[in-house]
Coordinates of C-alpha atoms and ligand atoms in Angstrom, one line a residue:
M190 CA 0.0 0.0 0.0
K191 CA 1.3 3.5 -0.8
H192 CA 2.3 5.7 2.0
L193 CA -0.6 7.9 3.3
S194 CA 1.2 11.2 2.8
S195 CA 1.3 10.8 -1.0
Y196 CA -2.5 10.5 -0.9
F197 CA -2.9 13.7 1.2
T198 CA -0.9 15.6 -1.4
F199 CA -3.1 14.0 -4.0
A200 CA -6.3 15.0 -2.1
T201 CA -5.1 18.6 -1.9
A202 CA -4.7 18.7 -5.6
I203 CA -8.3 17.4 -6.0
A204 CA -9.7 20.0 -3.7
L205 CA -8.2 22.6 -6.1
F206 CA -9.5 20.7 -9.1
F207 CA -13.1 20.6 -7.9
S208 CA -14.8 23.0 -5.7
Y209 CA -18.2 22.2 -4.3
E210 CA -21.2 23.0 -6.4
P211 CA -24.8 21.9 -6.1
P212 CA -25.2 18.5 -7.7
S213 CA -27.0 18.2 -11.0
Q214 CA -27.6 14.8 -12.5
D215 CA -25.4 14.3 -15.6
T216 CA -25.1 11.5 -18.0
P217 CA -23.0 8.5 -17.2
E218 CA -20.7 9.5 -20.1
K219 CA -19.8 12.7 -18.3
F220 CA -19.0 10.8 -15.1
V221 CA -16.8 8.4 -17.0
Q222 CA -15.1 11.3 -18.7
C223 CA -14.5 12.8 -15.2
L224 CA -12.9 9.6 -14.1
N225 CA -10.7 9.4 -17.1
N226 CA -9.6 13.0 -16.8
Y227 CA -9.0 12.8 -13.1
P228 CA -5.5 14.0 -12.1
N229 CA -2.9 11.5 -10.9
I230 CA -5.2 8.5 -11.4
S231 CA -3.7 5.2 -12.4
N232 CA -4.3 4.5 -16.1
S233 CA -6.0 1.3 -15.5
I234 CA -9.3 2.8 -14.3
S235 CA -10.9 2.3 -17.7
D236 CA -10.4 -1.5 -17.3
V237 CA -12.5 -1.5 -14.1
L238 CA -15.5 0.7 -15.2
Y239 CA -18.7 -1.1 -16.2
T240 CA -21.4 1.0 -17.9
Q241 CA -24.7 -0.5 -18.8
S242 CA -23.6 -1.1 -22.3
N243 CA -20.6 -3.2 -21.1
S244 CA -21.2 -7.0 -21.7
A245 CA -19.9 -7.8 -18.2
Y246 CA -22.1 -5.2 -16.5
S247 CA -24.9 -7.6 -15.4
S248 CA -22.6 -10.3 -14.1
V249 CA -20.5 -7.8 -12.2
L250 CA -23.6 -6.3 -10.7
N251 CA -25.3 -9.6 -9.8
V252 CA -22.3 -11.6 -8.7
T253 CA -22.5 -10.8 -5.0
I254 CA -26.2 -10.0 -4.7
Q255 CA -27.2 -12.2 -1.8
N256 CA -30.9 -11.4 -1.5
L257 CA -32.9 -12.1 -4.7
R258 CA -35.6 -9.7 -3.5
Y259 CA -33.3 -6.9 -4.8
L260 CA -32.0 -8.6 -8.0
N261 CA -34.3 -6.7 -10.4
T262 CA -34.7 -3.3 -8.7
I263 CA -34.7 -0.2 -10.8
P264 CA -32.9 2.1 -11.3
K265 CA -29.8 0.1 -12.0
P266 CA -26.4 1.7 -11.3
Q267 CA -25.3 3.9 -14.1
V268 CA -21.7 2.7 -13.7
I269 CA -20.0 0.1 -11.5
V270 CA -16.4 0.8 -10.6
T271 CA -14.3 -2.0 -9.2
P272 CA -11.2 -0.1 -7.9
L273 CA -7.7 -1.5 -8.1
D274 CA -6.3 1.1 -5.7
V275 CA -7.2 4.0 -3.5
S276 CA -7.0 6.6 -6.3
H277 CA -9.9 4.9 -8.1
I278 CA -12.0 5.2 -4.9
Q279 CA -11.0 8.9 -4.5
A280 CA -11.9 9.7 -8.2
T281 CA -15.2 7.9 -7.9
I282 CA -16.2 9.8 -4.8
I283 CA -15.3 13.2 -6.3
C284 CA -16.7 12.6 -9.8
A285 CA -20.0 11.2 -8.4
Q286 CA -20.5 14.4 -6.4
R287 CA -19.4 16.5 -9.4
H288 CA -22.1 14.9 -11.6
G289 CA -24.9 14.6 -9.1
L290 CA -24.7 10.8 -8.7
Q291 CA -25.2 9.0 -5.4
I292 CA -22.7 6.3 -4.4
R293 CA -23.2 2.8 -3.1
T294 CA -20.2 1.0 -1.6
R295 CA -20.2 -2.8 -1.8
S296 CA -17.9 -5.3 -0.2
G297 CA -19.5 -8.7 0.3
G298 CA -23.0 -7.7 -1.0
H299 CA -24.8 -9.2 2.1
D300 CA -26.8 -6.2 3.1
Y301 CA -30.2 -7.6 4.0
E302 CA -32.0 -4.7 2.3
G303 CA -29.7 -4.3 -0.7
L304 CA -28.4 -1.0 0.5
S305 CA -25.0 -1.6 -1.1
Y306 CA -26.4 -1.9 -4.6
V307 CA -29.9 -0.3 -4.6
A308 CA -30.8 3.4 -4.7
E309 CA -33.8 5.5 -5.7
S310 CA -31.8 8.2 -7.6
P311 CA -29.1 7.8 -10.3
F312 CA -26.1 6.2 -8.7
V313 CA -22.8 4.4 -9.1
I314 CA -21.5 1.4 -7.3
V315 CA -18.0 1.2 -5.9
D316 CA -17.5 -2.5 -5.6
L317 CA -14.4 -3.5 -3.6
L318 CA -14.1 -7.0 -5.0
N319 CA -10.6 -6.4 -6.3
L320 CA -9.4 -5.0 -2.9
R321 CA -9.1 -8.1 -0.9
E322 CA -5.5 -8.3 0.3
V323 CA -5.0 -9.7 3.8
T324 CA -1.6 -9.2 5.3
V325 CA -1.1 -11.2 8.5
D326 CA 1.7 -10.2 11.0
A327 CA 1.7 -13.3 13.2
E328 CA 4.6 -12.0 15.3
N329 CA 2.7 -8.9 16.3
K330 CA -0.7 -10.6 16.3
T331 CA -2.2 -8.1 13.8
A332 CA -3.4 -8.0 10.2
W333 CA -4.3 -5.5 7.6
V334 CA -7.5 -6.5 5.8
Q335 CA -8.8 -4.8 2.7
S336 CA -12.5 -4.3 2.9
G337 CA -13.2 -6.4 -0.2
A338 CA -11.8 -9.5 1.6
L339 CA -14.5 -12.0 2.8
L340 CA -14.5 -13.6 6.3
G341 CA -13.5 -17.0 4.9
E342 CA -10.5 -15.4 3.2
L343 CA -9.5 -13.7 6.4
Y344 CA -9.8 -16.8 8.4
Y345 CA -7.9 -18.8 5.8
R346 CA -5.0 -16.3 5.6
I347 CA -4.7 -16.3 9.4
Y348 CA -4.6 -20.1 9.4
E349 CA -1.8 -20.0 6.8
K350 CA 0.4 -18.2 9.3
S351 CA -0.7 -19.7 12.7
N352 CA -3.0 -22.3 14.2
T353 CA -3.2 -20.5 17.5
L354 CA -4.4 -17.1 16.2
A355 CA -7.9 -16.2 15.2
F356 CA -10.3 -13.3 14.8
P357 CA -13.7 -12.9 16.5
A358 CA -16.1 -12.2 13.6
G359 CA -19.1 -13.8 11.9
V360 CA -19.4 -17.4 11.0
C361 CA -20.3 -17.2 7.3
Y362 CA -17.4 -17.3 4.9
S363 CA -19.0 -15.2 2.2
V364 CA -19.7 -12.1 4.4
G365 CA -17.6 -9.0 3.4
T366 CA -15.3 -7.5 6.0
G367 CA -16.3 -4.0 4.7
G368 CA -19.9 -4.1 5.8
H369 CA -19.5 -6.6 8.6
F370 CA -16.9 -4.8 10.6
S371 CA -18.7 -1.5 10.0
G372 CA -21.8 -2.8 11.8
G373 CA -20.1 -4.6 14.7
G374 CA -19.7 -8.2 13.5
Y375 CA -20.3 -11.1 15.9
G376 CA -19.5 -14.8 15.9
V377 CA -18.6 -17.7 18.0
L378 CA -15.7 -16.0 19.8
M379 CA -17.9 -13.1 20.9
R380 CA -18.2 -14.3 24.5
K381 CA -14.4 -14.5 24.8
Y382 CA -13.3 -11.6 22.7
G383 CA -16.3 -9.4 21.9
L384 CA -17.2 -8.2 18.4
A385 CA -15.0 -7.8 15.3
A386 CA -15.3 -4.0 15.8
D387 CA -13.9 -4.3 19.4
N388 CA -10.7 -5.7 17.9
I389 CA -10.0 -3.1 15.2
V390 CA -7.0 -0.9 16.0
D391 CA -6.7 1.2 12.8
A392 CA -8.4 1.8 9.5
Q393 CA -8.0 3.6 6.2
L394 CA -11.0 5.5 4.9
V395 CA -11.6 7.8 2.0
D396 CA -13.8 10.6 3.0
V397 CA -16.2 12.9 1.1
N398 CA -13.3 15.1 0.1
G399 CA -11.3 12.3 -1.4
N400 CA -8.8 12.3 1.5
L401 CA -7.4 9.0 2.6
L402 CA -7.4 9.0 6.4
D403 CA -5.9 6.6 8.9
R404 CA -6.9 6.5 12.6
Q405 CA -4.6 9.4 13.5
A406 CA -5.7 11.6 10.6
M407 CA -9.4 10.9 11.0
G408 CA -9.4 11.4 14.8
E409 CA -11.0 9.3 17.5
D410 CA -14.6 10.4 16.9
L411 CA -14.7 9.2 13.3
F412 CA -12.7 6.1 14.2
W413 CA -15.3 5.4 16.9
A414 CA -18.2 5.9 14.4
I415 CA -16.9 3.5 11.7
R416 CA -16.5 0.6 14.2
G417 CA -20.2 -0.3 14.5
G418 CA -22.1 2.8 13.2
G419 CA -23.1 0.8 10.1
G420 CA -21.5 1.0 6.7
A421 CA -21.9 3.6 4.1
S422 CA -22.5 6.8 6.2
F423 CA -19.0 8.2 6.7
G424 CA -16.9 7.3 3.6
V425 CA -15.4 4.3 2.0
V426 CA -13.3 2.1 4.3
V427 CA -10.4 0.8 2.3
A428 CA -8.8 -1.5 4.9
W429 CA -8.9 -2.4 8.6
K430 CA -6.0 -3.1 10.9
I431 CA -7.2 -5.8 13.3
K432 CA -5.8 -7.4 16.5
L433 CA -5.6 -11.2 16.3
V434 CA -6.6 -13.2 19.3
P435 CA -5.1 -16.3 20.8
V436 CA -6.9 -19.7 20.6
P437 CA -5.7 -23.1 21.8
P438 CA -4.4 -25.6 19.2
T439 CA -7.4 -27.9 20.0
V440 CA -11.0 -26.7 20.2
T441 CA -14.2 -28.7 20.4
V442 CA -17.4 -28.3 18.3
F443 CA -20.8 -29.9 18.5
N444 CA -24.2 -29.6 16.8
V445 CA -26.9 -31.5 18.8
G446 CA -30.5 -31.4 17.6
R447 CA -33.5 -32.0 19.9
T448 CA -37.1 -31.9 18.7
L449 CA -40.1 -30.8 20.8
E450 CA -40.8 -34.5 21.4
E451 CA -37.2 -34.8 22.7
N452 CA -37.6 -32.2 25.5
A453 CA -36.4 -29.3 23.4
T454 CA -38.5 -26.8 25.3
E455 CA -37.1 -27.8 28.7
I456 CA -33.6 -27.8 27.5
F457 CA -34.1 -24.4 25.9
Q458 CA -35.6 -23.0 29.2
K459 CA -32.4 -24.0 30.9
W460 CA -30.2 -22.7 28.1
Q461 CA -31.8 -19.3 28.5
L462 CA -30.8 -19.2 32.1
V463 CA -27.2 -20.3 31.7
A464 CA -25.9 -19.6 28.2
S465 CA -24.8 -16.0 28.9
K466 CA -23.3 -17.0 32.3
L467 CA -21.1 -20.0 31.2
D468 CA -17.4 -20.0 31.1
E469 CA -16.6 -17.4 28.4
R470 CA -14.8 -20.1 26.4
I471 CA -18.1 -21.8 25.7
Y472 CA -20.5 -20.4 23.1
I473 CA -23.7 -22.4 22.5
R474 CA -25.9 -21.0 19.8
V475 CA -29.5 -22.3 19.2
D476 CA -30.8 -22.7 15.7
I477 CA -34.5 -23.4 15.5
N478 CA -36.0 -25.0 12.4
R479 CA -39.1 -26.8 11.3
V480 CA -38.3 -30.5 10.5
N481 CA -40.0 -33.8 10.0
S482 CA -40.2 -35.7 13.3
R483 CA -37.9 -38.8 13.5
E484 CA -40.7 -40.8 15.1
D485 CA -43.8 -40.3 12.9
G486 CA -42.5 -38.1 10.0
K487 CA -44.9 -35.3 11.0
K488 CA -43.7 -31.7 11.0
T489 CA -42.2 -30.6 14.3
V490 CA -39.8 -28.0 15.6
Q491 CA -36.1 -28.9 16.2
L492 CA -33.6 -26.9 18.3
N493 CA -30.0 -27.4 17.3
F494 CA -27.4 -26.5 20.0
V495 CA -24.4 -25.5 18.0
S496 CA -21.2 -24.9 19.9
L497 CA -17.6 -23.9 19.9
F498 CA -15.5 -24.6 23.1
L499 CA -12.0 -23.2 23.3
G500 CA -10.5 -26.4 24.7
G501 CA -10.6 -30.1 24.5
V502 CA -13.5 -32.5 25.0
E503 CA -12.2 -33.8 28.4
E504 CA -12.7 -30.3 29.8
L505 CA -15.9 -29.6 28.0
L506 CA -18.0 -32.6 29.1
P507 CA -17.8 -31.9 32.9
L508 CA -18.6 -28.2 32.2
M509 CA -21.6 -29.2 30.2
Q510 CA -22.7 -31.8 32.7
K511 CA -22.6 -29.1 35.4
S512 CA -24.3 -26.3 33.5
L513 CA -26.6 -27.9 31.0
P514 CA -27.0 -31.6 31.8
E515 CA -30.5 -31.5 30.2
L516 CA -28.9 -31.5 26.8
G517 CA -27.3 -34.9 27.5
L518 CA -24.1 -34.1 25.6
E519 CA -22.0 -37.1 25.0
R520 CA -18.4 -37.6 23.8
K521 CA -19.7 -39.0 20.5
D522 CA -21.5 -35.7 19.8
C523 CA -18.2 -33.7 20.0
T524 CA -15.4 -33.2 17.5
E525 CA -11.9 -32.0 18.5
T526 CA -10.3 -29.9 15.8
S527 CA -8.3 -26.7 15.2
W528 CA -9.8 -23.2 15.2
I529 CA -9.8 -23.2 11.3
G530 CA -11.5 -26.7 11.5
S531 CA -14.2 -25.2 13.7
A532 CA -14.8 -22.4 11.1
V533 CA -15.3 -25.1 8.5
F534 CA -17.6 -27.1 10.8
L535 CA -19.8 -24.1 11.6
N536 CA -20.2 -23.1 8.0
A537 CA -21.0 -26.7 7.1
V538 CA -23.8 -26.6 9.7
L539 CA -25.2 -23.6 7.9
I540 CA -25.1 -25.0 4.4
G541 CA -25.6 -28.7 5.3
T542 CA -22.3 -30.2 4.2
S543 CA -20.3 -32.7 6.2
G544 CA -18.0 -30.4 8.1
H545 CA -14.9 -32.5 7.2
E546 CA -13.9 -30.3 4.3
A547 CA -10.4 -28.9 4.0
P548 CA -9.8 -25.3 5.1
E549 CA -9.9 -24.2 1.4
F550 CA -13.6 -24.7 1.8
L551 CA -13.6 -21.3 3.4
L552 CA -12.5 -19.7 0.1
N553 CA -15.9 -20.8 -1.3
R554 CA -17.9 -17.9 -2.8
T555 CA -21.3 -19.6 -3.2
Q556 CA -24.2 -18.0 -1.5
I557 CA -25.4 -19.2 1.9
Y558 CA -29.0 -17.9 1.7
S559 CA -29.7 -18.7 -1.9
G560 CA -33.1 -17.3 -2.5
F561 CA -35.3 -14.3 -1.6
F562 CA -35.2 -13.5 2.1
K563 CA -36.4 -11.2 4.8
A564 CA -34.9 -11.0 8.3
K565 CA -35.3 -9.2 11.6
S566 CA -33.6 -9.1 14.9
D567 CA -34.3 -8.7 18.6
Y568 CA -32.5 -8.7 21.9
V569 CA -33.6 -10.5 25.0
R570 CA -33.0 -9.3 28.6
Q571 CA -35.2 -11.8 30.5
P572 CA -35.8 -15.5 29.7
I573 CA -38.9 -16.0 27.5
P574 CA -41.6 -17.8 29.5
V575 CA -42.8 -21.2 28.3
D576 CA -46.2 -19.8 27.1
G577 CA -44.2 -17.4 24.8
L578 CA -42.1 -20.3 23.5
R579 CA -45.2 -22.4 22.7
G580 CA -46.5 -19.6 20.5
L581 CA -43.2 -19.3 18.8
W582 CA -43.2 -23.0 18.0
R583 CA -46.6 -22.6 16.5
F584 CA -45.3 -19.9 14.2
L585 CA -42.5 -22.2 13.1
S586 CA -44.9 -25.0 12.4
N587 CA -46.8 -22.9 9.9
D588 CA -46.9 -24.5 6.5
E589 CA -47.5 -21.2 4.6
I590 CA -43.8 -20.4 4.5
E591 CA -41.1 -22.3 2.6
F592 CA -38.2 -22.0 5.0
T593 CA -37.4 -20.3 8.2
Q594 CA -34.6 -20.3 10.8
I595 CA -34.4 -18.5 14.1
E596 CA -31.0 -18.2 15.5
L597 CA -30.2 -17.3 19.1
A598 CA -26.8 -16.0 20.0
P599 CA -25.8 -15.9 23.7
Y600 CA -24.1 -12.8 25.1
G601 CA -22.3 -12.4 28.4
G602 CA -18.6 -13.0 29.0
R603 CA -16.5 -10.2 27.3
M604 CA -19.6 -8.5 26.1
D605 CA -20.6 -7.7 29.7
E606 CA -17.3 -6.0 30.3
I607 CA -17.5 -3.4 27.5
S608 CA -19.4 -0.2 28.1
E609 CA -22.4 0.6 25.9
S610 CA -20.7 3.8 24.6
E611 CA -17.3 2.3 23.9
L612 CA -18.4 1.8 20.3
P613 CA -21.7 2.6 18.5
F614 CA -22.9 -1.0 19.2
P615 CA -24.6 -0.5 22.6
Y616 CA -26.1 -3.9 23.5
R617 CA -23.6 -5.3 26.0
S618 CA -24.2 -6.0 29.8
G619 CA -27.8 -7.1 30.6
Y620 CA -28.6 -8.6 27.3
I621 CA -28.7 -12.4 27.5
F622 CA -29.0 -13.3 23.9
H623 CA -30.1 -11.9 20.6
I624 CA -32.5 -13.3 18.1
H625 CA -32.1 -13.5 14.3
Y626 CA -35.3 -14.4 12.5
V627 CA -35.1 -15.2 8.8
T628 CA -37.4 -16.6 6.2
I629 CA -36.2 -17.7 2.8
W630 CA -38.2 -18.6 -0.2
Q631 CA -37.5 -19.8 -3.8
T632 CA -40.8 -19.0 -5.4
A633 CA -40.6 -15.8 -7.5
G634 CA -43.4 -13.3 -7.6
D635 CA -45.3 -10.9 -5.4
E636 CA -47.7 -13.4 -3.8
A637 CA -44.9 -15.5 -2.3
A638 CA -43.0 -12.4 -1.3
Q639 CA -46.0 -10.9 0.5
R640 CA -46.8 -14.2 2.2
H641 CA -43.3 -14.5 3.7
M642 CA -43.0 -10.9 4.5
N643 CA -46.4 -10.9 6.3
W644 CA -45.4 -14.0 8.2
I645 CA -42.2 -12.6 9.6
R646 CA -43.9 -9.3 10.4
R647 CA -46.6 -11.1 12.4
L648 CA -43.9 -13.1 14.2
Y649 CA -42.0 -9.9 15.1
K650 CA -45.3 -8.5 16.4
Y651 CA -45.9 -11.6 18.4
M652 CA -42.5 -11.5 20.0
E653 CA -42.9 -7.9 21.3
P654 CA -43.7 -8.7 24.9
Y655 CA -40.8 -11.1 25.3
V656 CA -37.9 -8.9 24.0
S657 CA -36.2 -5.7 24.9
N658 CA -38.2 -2.5 24.8
S659 CA -37.6 1.3 25.0
P660 CA -35.9 0.8 22.6
R661 CA -36.8 -2.5 21.0
A662 CA -33.2 -3.1 20.1
A663 CA -32.1 -4.3 16.7
Y664 CA -28.8 -5.2 15.1
V665 CA -27.7 -2.8 12.3
N666 CA -26.0 -5.7 10.4
Y667 CA -29.4 -7.4 10.2
R668 CA -30.7 -4.3 8.4
D669 CA -34.5 -4.0 8.5
L670 CA -36.2 -1.2 6.6
D671 CA -39.5 -2.1 8.4
I672 CA -38.3 -0.2 11.5
G673 CA -38.1 3.1 9.6
V674 CA -36.4 4.7 6.7
N675 CA -35.0 8.1 5.6
N676 CA -37.0 9.9 3.0
N677 CA -34.8 9.7 -0.1
G678 CA -31.8 9.7 2.2
Y679 CA -32.7 13.0 3.7
T680 CA -34.5 12.9 7.1
S681 CA -34.4 15.0 10.2
Y682 CA -32.6 13.6 13.2
D683 CA -35.9 13.2 15.0
Q684 CA -37.4 11.2 12.2
A685 CA -34.3 9.0 11.8
S686 CA -34.3 8.4 15.6
I687 CA -37.2 6.0 15.0
W688 CA -34.9 3.5 13.6
G689 CA -31.5 4.9 14.8
I690 CA -32.2 4.5 18.5
K691 CA -33.2 0.9 17.9
Y692 CA -29.8 0.1 16.3
F693 CA -27.6 2.4 18.4
G694 CA -29.5 3.4 21.6
N695 CA -27.9 6.5 23.2
N696 CA -25.0 6.4 20.7
F697 CA -27.2 7.6 17.8
K698 CA -26.8 11.3 18.6
R699 CA -23.0 11.0 18.7
L700 CA -23.1 9.2 15.4
A701 CA -25.2 12.1 13.9
T702 CA -22.7 14.6 15.4
V703 CA -19.8 12.8 13.7
K704 CA -21.7 12.6 10.5
T705 CA -22.4 16.3 10.5
K706 CA -18.8 17.1 11.0
V707 CA -17.3 14.7 8.3
D708 CA -20.1 14.7 5.7
P709 CA -22.1 18.0 6.2
Y710 CA -23.8 17.8 2.8
N711 CA -24.9 14.2 3.4
F712 CA -23.3 12.8 0.3
F713 CA -23.0 9.3 1.8
R714 CA -26.7 8.6 2.3
N715 CA -29.2 5.8 1.9
K716 CA -32.5 4.7 3.4
Q717 CA -30.9 4.2 6.8
S718 CA -27.8 6.2 6.7
I719 CA -26.9 8.3 9.7
P720 CA -28.5 11.8 9.3
T721 CA -26.8 15.1 9.7
L722 CA -27.9 17.5 12.4
S723 CA -29.5 20.9 11.8
E724 CA -28.0 23.9 13.5
E725 CA -30.8 23.7 16.2
E726 CA -30.1 20.0 16.8
I727 CA -26.4 20.4 17.3
Ligands
FDA134 P1 -22.4 -5.2 1.8 O1 -21.3 -5.1 0.8 O2 -23.8 -5.4 1.2 O3 -22.4 -3.9 2.7 C1 -23.3 -3.8 3.8 C2 -23.4 -2.3 4.2 O4 -22.1 -1.8 4.5 C3 -23.9 -1.4 3.0 O5 -24.6 -0.3 3.5 C4 -22.6 -1.0 2.3 O6 -22.8 0.2 1.5 C5 -21.7 -0.8 3.5 N1 -20.3 -1.0 3.1 C6 -19.8 -2.1 2.6 N2 -18.5 -2.0 2.4 C7 -18.1 -0.8 2.9 C8 -16.9 -0.1 2.9 N3 -15.8 -0.7 2.5 N4 -16.9 1.1 3.4 C9 -18.0 1.7 3.9 N5 -19.2 1.1 3.8 C10 -19.3 -0.2 3.3 N6 -23.5 -10.8 10.7 C11 -22.9 -11.1 11.9 O7 -22.6 -10.2 12.7 N7 -22.5 -12.4 12.1 C12 -22.7 -13.4 11.3 O8 -22.4 -14.5 11.5 C13 -23.4 -13.1 10.0 N8 -23.7 -14.0 9.1 C14 -24.3 -13.7 7.9 C15 -24.6 -14.7 7.0 C16 -25.3 -14.3 5.8 C17 -25.6 -15.4 4.8 C18 -25.7 -13.0 5.6 C19 -26.4 -12.7 4.3 C20 -25.4 -12.0 6.5 C21 -24.7 -12.4 7.7 N9 -24.4 -11.4 8.7 C22 -23.8 -11.7 9.8 C23 -24.8 -10.0 8.4 C24 -23.6 -9.2 7.9 O9 -22.7 -8.9 8.9 C25 -24.1 -7.9 7.2 O10 -25.0 -8.1 6.2 C26 -22.9 -7.1 6.7 O11 -23.3 -5.7 6.6 C27 -22.5 -7.6 5.4 O12 -21.3 -7.0 4.9 P2 -21.0 -7.1 3.4 O13 -19.7 -6.3 3.1 O14 -21.0 -8.5 3.0 O15 -22.2 -6.4 2.7

């Protein structure tokens, strides 16, 4: 990577080249011309521009779209830029403003509501798929990760250097580090080491003026905001510097399923009491699915207890016997492996493969939720009473939907030790687990979409008495436009608070203050971007 100072000089030249003027929407040709005429840009930019007439345009656009609900939205981006270096990002940001185009930044393309590739006004996409370098410094236990790198690539590159270093981020190999770290990022190491964002020590970001800023140059407020304030509002993150965490050479994983007929309700009731209080080396997630009963083949609900333990099976079994004997965990249910082996296993649980694949499996780029989907999230502070659970099971038994999964992720451990204002992500001590509801369908068309959307909205309404309130907390990385949207990207702070407080609690105002300082004209905006404050609101 070039030294930062050369980019500062470059940015100063840009400031002289373009002064701010009110945006007017120009043709894509003028935008492309602007890129091509841009000072000090590397010549290769024309190779990474895709206009709508380019034969590769559709495949570049669609390749990382995870949610088919947003595959055919209009308008399509006027141009897609897949930068090869920082100067391409700088030029795109400046030329988009110059020609009245909005910008969408895409890393892994997993945004639940398509915010990285959908807009209502003419726009361009900066897709970071070519910026995916991961440089691991095992000696100093750090790594620089370009935003286009996916979690599977990050985990694999760490494994190439060490089998006792890891990083506490999400499970799914295909998630992009650009969006994921921006919204917090949790996974099976959360109880031991917190979120991905808790372990970021530096970053490089291109701001609205085309300046490349590192932590020192951006200052602590902006550095705070980009670690959990949700992607897209403050600039384009080029790379993250992360702190790697120690893991033992042997860890243990299991995935044990119990149906309602096999005491799942009773086991779950105990899980609710203990999962957030266990030794912080144990993480036991619960995946709830509709399945065919093993006894009579009829539909029933199954709870899968999916776990990573940072240690061997000899130590795990007595711990489980003491804390959750109801599960009846046996040695034969457990697999000892390395940390990278556990990452493979946990992805295999998601996509239904054996779990014995080689680590290269993590370099896979196939989609995990292949289909149309809608998801929502909740946080729980008190165990859900058994009556509430019975109603939840009834929702899951409903035949009107094609597929659903509810995933419950336990908090506690390290999460309890971090203050709610340390980063924009506020849900720390006092939250016992969070809920991720998702429904996925393959049938195209409005009828199927409405049926599934209505089902998940009814479920969300049903859960209201059992989950956090004031605010009813939500996870920004499980983006949900049902909880409120900005009007064409512009909304007052008060209006945006409807959704903002749910994601960020008391941190929302600070995020808006940072936004006002670093992007006062609200160039980086979308349906749920952080709003700027008016003079009265400051
Ligand atoms: P995408 O590229 O769509 O970006 C998401 C948002 O961030 C957009 O608003 C985008 O503009 C912005 N953005 C992206 N790159 C940026 C950059 N470089 N600079 C600035 N803004 C940028 N979450 C979790 O915590 N734990 C988990 O285990 C999982 N697992 C999971 C599995 C699957 C199959 C899906 C679809 C999603 C998850 N997630 C998750 C949620 C995931 O963390 C969330 O969707 C992230 O925002 C995805 O980041 P991407 O870069 O892939 O998305």
